Structures are given as structure tokens and as C-alpha cells.
Coordinates of C-alpha atoms in Angstrom, one line a residue:
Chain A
X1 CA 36.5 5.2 -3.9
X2 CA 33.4 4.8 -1.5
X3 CA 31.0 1.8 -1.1
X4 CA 27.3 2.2 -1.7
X5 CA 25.4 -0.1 0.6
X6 CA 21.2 -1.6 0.0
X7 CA 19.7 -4.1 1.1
X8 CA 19.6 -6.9 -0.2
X9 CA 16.3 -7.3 0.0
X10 CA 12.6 -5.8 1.0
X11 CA 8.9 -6.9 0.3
X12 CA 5.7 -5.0 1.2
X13 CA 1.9 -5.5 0.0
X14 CA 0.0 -3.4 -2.9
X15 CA -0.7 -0.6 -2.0
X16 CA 1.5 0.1 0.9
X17 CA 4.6 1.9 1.2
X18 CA 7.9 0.8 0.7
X19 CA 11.4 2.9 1.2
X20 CA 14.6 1.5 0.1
X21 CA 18.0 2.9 1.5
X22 CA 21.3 3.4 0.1
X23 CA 24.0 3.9 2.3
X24 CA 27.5 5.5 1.2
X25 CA 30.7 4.2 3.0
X26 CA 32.6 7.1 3.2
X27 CA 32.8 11.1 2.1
X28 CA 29.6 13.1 2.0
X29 CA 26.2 11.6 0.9
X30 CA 25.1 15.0 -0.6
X31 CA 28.5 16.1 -2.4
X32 CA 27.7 14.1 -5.3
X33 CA 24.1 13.3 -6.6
X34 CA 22.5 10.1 -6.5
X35 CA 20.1 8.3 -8.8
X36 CA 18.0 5.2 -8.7
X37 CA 17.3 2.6 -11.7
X38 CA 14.6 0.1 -12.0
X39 CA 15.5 -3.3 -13.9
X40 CA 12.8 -5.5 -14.3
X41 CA 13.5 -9.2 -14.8
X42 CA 14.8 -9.8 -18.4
X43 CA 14.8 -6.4 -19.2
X44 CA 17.2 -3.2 -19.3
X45 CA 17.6 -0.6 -16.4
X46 CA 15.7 2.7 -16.2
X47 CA 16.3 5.7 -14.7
X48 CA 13.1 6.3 -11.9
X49 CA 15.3 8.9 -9.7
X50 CA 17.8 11.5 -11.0
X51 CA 19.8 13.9 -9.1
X52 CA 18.3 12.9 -5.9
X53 CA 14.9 13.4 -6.1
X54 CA 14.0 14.6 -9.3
X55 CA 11.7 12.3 -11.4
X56 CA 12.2 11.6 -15.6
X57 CA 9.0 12.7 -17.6
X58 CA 7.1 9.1 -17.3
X59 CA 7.5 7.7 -14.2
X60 CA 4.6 8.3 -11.7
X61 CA 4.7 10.5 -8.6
X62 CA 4.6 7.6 -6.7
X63 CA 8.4 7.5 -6.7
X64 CA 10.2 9.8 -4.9
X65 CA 13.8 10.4 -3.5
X66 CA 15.6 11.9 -0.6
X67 CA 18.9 12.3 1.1
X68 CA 19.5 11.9 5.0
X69 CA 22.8 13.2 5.7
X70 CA 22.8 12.2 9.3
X71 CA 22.6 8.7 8.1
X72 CA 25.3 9.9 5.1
X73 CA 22.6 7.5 3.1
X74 CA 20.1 7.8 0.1
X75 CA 16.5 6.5 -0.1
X76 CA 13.8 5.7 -2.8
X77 CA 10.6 5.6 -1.8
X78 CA 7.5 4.5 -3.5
X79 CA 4.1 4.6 -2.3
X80 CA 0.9 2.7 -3.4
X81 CA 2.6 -0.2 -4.5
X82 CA 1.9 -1.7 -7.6
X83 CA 2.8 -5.4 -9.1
X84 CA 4.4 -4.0 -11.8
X85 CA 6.9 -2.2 -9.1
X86 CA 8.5 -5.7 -8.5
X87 CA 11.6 -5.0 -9.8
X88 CA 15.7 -4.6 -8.8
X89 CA 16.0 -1.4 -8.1
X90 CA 19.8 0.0 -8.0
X91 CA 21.2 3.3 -6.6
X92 CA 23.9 5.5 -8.2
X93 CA 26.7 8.4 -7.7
X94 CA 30.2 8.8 -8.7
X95 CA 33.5 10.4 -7.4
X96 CA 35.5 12.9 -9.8
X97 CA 36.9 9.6 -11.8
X98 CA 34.0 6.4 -11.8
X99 CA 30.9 5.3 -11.7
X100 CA 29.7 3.4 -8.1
X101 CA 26.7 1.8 -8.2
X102 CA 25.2 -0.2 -5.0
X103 CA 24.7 -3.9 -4.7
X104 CA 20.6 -3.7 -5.9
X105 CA 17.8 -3.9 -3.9
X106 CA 14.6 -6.6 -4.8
X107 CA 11.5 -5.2 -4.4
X108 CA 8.7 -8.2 -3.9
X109 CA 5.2 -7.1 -4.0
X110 CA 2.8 -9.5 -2.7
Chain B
X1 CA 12.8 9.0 -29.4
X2 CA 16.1 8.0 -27.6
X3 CA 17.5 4.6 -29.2
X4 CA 20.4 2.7 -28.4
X5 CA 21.7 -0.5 -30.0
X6 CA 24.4 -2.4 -28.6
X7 CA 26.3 -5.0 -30.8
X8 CA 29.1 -6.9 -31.0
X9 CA 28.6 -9.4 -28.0
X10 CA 30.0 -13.1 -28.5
X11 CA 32.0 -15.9 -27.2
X12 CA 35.7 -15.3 -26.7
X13 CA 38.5 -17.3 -25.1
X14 CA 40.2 -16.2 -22.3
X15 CA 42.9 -13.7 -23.4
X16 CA 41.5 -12.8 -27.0
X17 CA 39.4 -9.2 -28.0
X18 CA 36.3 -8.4 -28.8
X19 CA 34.8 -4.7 -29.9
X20 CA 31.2 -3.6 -29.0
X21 CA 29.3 -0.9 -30.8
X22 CA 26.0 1.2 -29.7
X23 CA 24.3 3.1 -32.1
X24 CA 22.2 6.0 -31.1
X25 CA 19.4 8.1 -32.5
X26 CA 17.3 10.2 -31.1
X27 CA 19.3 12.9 -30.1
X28 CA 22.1 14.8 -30.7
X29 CA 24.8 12.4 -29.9
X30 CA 27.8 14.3 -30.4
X31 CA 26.3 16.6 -27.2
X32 CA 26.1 13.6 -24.5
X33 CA 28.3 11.9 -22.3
X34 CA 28.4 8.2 -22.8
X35 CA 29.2 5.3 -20.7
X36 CA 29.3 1.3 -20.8
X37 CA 27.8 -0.8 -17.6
X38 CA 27.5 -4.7 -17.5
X39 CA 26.0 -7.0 -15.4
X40 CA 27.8 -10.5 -14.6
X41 CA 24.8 -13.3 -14.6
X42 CA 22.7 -13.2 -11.6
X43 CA 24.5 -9.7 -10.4
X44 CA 24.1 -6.6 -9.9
X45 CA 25.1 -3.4 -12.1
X46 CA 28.9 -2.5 -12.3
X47 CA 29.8 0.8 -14.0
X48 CA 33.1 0.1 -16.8
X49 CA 33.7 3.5 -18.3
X50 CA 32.7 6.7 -19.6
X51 CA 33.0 9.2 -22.2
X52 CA 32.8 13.1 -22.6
X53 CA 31.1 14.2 -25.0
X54 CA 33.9 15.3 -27.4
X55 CA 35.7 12.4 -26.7
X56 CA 38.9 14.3 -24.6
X57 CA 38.6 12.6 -21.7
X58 CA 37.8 9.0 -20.6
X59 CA 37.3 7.2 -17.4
X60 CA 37.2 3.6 -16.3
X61 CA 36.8 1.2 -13.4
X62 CA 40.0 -0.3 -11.9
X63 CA 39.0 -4.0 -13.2
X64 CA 39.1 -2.7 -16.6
X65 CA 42.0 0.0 -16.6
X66 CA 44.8 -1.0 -19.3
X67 CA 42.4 -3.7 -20.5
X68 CA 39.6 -2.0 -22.0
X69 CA 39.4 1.3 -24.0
X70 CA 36.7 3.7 -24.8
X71 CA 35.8 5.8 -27.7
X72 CA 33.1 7.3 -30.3
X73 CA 32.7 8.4 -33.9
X74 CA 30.5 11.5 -33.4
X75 CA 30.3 11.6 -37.6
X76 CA 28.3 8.0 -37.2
X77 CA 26.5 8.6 -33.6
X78 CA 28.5 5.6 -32.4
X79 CA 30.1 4.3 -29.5
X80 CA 32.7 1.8 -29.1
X81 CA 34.0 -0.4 -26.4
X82 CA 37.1 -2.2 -27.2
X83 CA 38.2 -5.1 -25.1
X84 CA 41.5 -7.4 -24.7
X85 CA 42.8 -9.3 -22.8
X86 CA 39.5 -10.6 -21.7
X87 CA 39.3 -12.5 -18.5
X88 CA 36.1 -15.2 -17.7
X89 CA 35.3 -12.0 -14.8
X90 CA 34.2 -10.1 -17.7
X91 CA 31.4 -12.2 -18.5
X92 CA 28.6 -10.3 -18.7
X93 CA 25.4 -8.3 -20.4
X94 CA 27.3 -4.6 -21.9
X95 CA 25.0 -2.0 -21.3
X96 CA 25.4 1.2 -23.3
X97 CA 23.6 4.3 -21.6
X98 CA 23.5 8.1 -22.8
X99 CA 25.1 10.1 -19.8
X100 CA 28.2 9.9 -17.7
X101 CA 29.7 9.1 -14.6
X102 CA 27.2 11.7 -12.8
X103 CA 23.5 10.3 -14.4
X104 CA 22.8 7.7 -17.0
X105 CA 19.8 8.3 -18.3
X106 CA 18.3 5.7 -21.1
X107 CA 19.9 2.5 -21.6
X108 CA 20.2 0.3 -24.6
X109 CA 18.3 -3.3 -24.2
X110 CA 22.8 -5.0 -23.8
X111 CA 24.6 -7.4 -25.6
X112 CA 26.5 -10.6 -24.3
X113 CA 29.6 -11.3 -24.1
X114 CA 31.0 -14.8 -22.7
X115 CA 34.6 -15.3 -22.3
X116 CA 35.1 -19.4 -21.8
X117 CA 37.2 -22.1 -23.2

């Protein structure tokens, strides 16, 4: 199994831009997709980012997602931040057998 | 509308078994991968296991392996986690989500289960 690797933290101002990185420990960043989930305080995750950079009907071009495979890491990205972005944001991907999600990122928007 | 509605949460001592349920609608159920993710109080999100869609094959993370066990009733769009052996490490909000090891893509709103003496 590999490690996925965020930050544990980042904070930027409304409106700015934020980007929020997922590194993977070992194998191939772009062998196996990754997706990014946004879990607001209290509530359920949902799914912002799917197969790297493809967005769910719903959530606002805003968010976006790439994959650096110099850096073997993952990145979400969201521009013109909003107070309602504030949120944990998680990334995903898998091997042939589990699951691996990273450690969560807080996103603080003041 | 995609629905899922976990149940079956509670408090059980250390070594005892508890059985969670998610109910979905919305979709056709008996299509989808399923999977069950929890999250320990004040964590993050740790994936436990999935399901194909038929219900052949099943996975599951190494801290639940032999402990835990995975299933559905396609006839009554319903999921199942069954858990023994329980361990106060397994405290935690059980997320059900539609989708497998690859992409989960709506999640149900948990249930809690708390495993103390």
C-alpha cells in the first residue's frame, strides 16, 4: 500500500486562490485516479473532484484538479474563494485491493 | 435523487457485534459498487471495505480483515456491514457511499458506533 500525504493545513482570503496538494508515497501518481471530497463541519463528505479533474454536476467551476507527476502528487485547486469553501477537504485513490485516503486538509477562509 | 440511510449505530462493549444497514434509493442499486468509510472523532476519513456490485467479490482494510464482513441484499437495495470482535479503535461515524474502491460518489449523512465499557 502507498501513503497519501496533505497538509495539514492552509488558509487564504475570499476571493483569492487556494491549491491544496496531495502527495502519494510510493508507485505512480497517475496509475490510479484520484478524487477529492469536501466535509463541512457536522456534515457528510462530497465528492468536489472525480477521476482527477473531472467535476460532479453541481459543484462550481471554481474547483478544479490536476496531477503533477514530477512531484508523483495530486492537487485541488479552487479559485475565488468563498466562506462557504471552509471545509476539510480529503483526497482519494486506491490500489487493486483498498481504499487510501489522505490525512484531510482544513481550508480556513478569512 | 440518490439517498442513503445508514442504521444500526450504538454502544457496544469491547469484543461484542453490532450490524449496520444503508438503504438506498435513487438508483439502481443492484448496478453500483458499494463501500463503508468511518471517521474516528476528530479524524480524518479511513476507507473499511467495499463491494462489487453483484456481491462476488469484497475488499477490506487490514484493521478490519477477519473482523468485519461485507454484504448486500440487491432484492431490498441494502447494504450491510457486520462487525465483531469490536475494538474501542473502531469507534467511529460509518459512512456508507455508492461506488468502490476507485470513486465514491454520494455518501449517506453516518451512523455512530461507540465501543466502551
Amino acid at each position: 500500500n502507498f501513503i497519501l500525504t496533505q497538509p495539514h493545513s492552509v488558509s487564504e482570503s475570499p476571493g483569492k486562490t487556494v491549491t491544496i496538494s496531495c502527495t502519494r508515497s510510493s508507485g505512480n501518481i497517475a496509475s490510479n485516479y484520484v478524487q477529492w471530497y469536501q466535509q463541512r463541519p457536522g456534515s457528510a463528505p462530497t465528492t468536489v473532484i472525480y477521476e482527477d479533474n473531472q467535476r460532479p454536476s453541481g459543484v462550481p467551476d471554481r474547483f478544479s484538479g490536476s496531477i503533477d507527476s514530477s512531484s508523483n502528487s495530486a492537487s485541488l485547486t479552487i479559485s475565488g474563494l468563498k466562506t462557504e469553501d471552509e471545509a476539510d477537504y480529503y483526497c482519494q485513490s486506491y490500489d487493486s485491493n483498498s481504499g487510501v485516503f489522505g490525512g484531510g486538509t482544513k481550508l480556513t477562509v478569512l | 435523487e440518490v439517498h442513503l440511510v445508514e442504521s444500526g449505530g450504538g454502544l457496544v462493549q469491547p469484543g461484542g457485534s453490532l450490524r449496520l444497514s444503508c438503504a438506498a434509493s435513487g438508483f439502481t442499486f443492484s448496478s453500483y459498487a458499494m463501500s463503508w468509510v468511518r471517521q474516528a472523532p476528530g479524524k480524518g476519513l479511513e476507507w473499511v471495505s467495499s463491494i462489487t456490485s453483484s456481491g462476488v467479490n469484497t475488499y477490506y482494510a487490514d484493521s478490519v480483515k477477519g473482523r468485519f464482513t461485507i454484504s448486500r441484499d440487491n432484492s431490498k437495495n441494502t447494504l450491510y456491514l457486520q462487525m465483531n470482535s469490536l475494538r474501542a479503535e473502531d469507534t467511529a461515524v460509518y459512512f456508507c457511499a455508492n461506488g468502490g474502491i476507485v470513486v465514491l460518489d454520494v455518501w449517506g449523512q453516518g451512523t455512530t458506533v461507540t465501543v466502551s465499557s
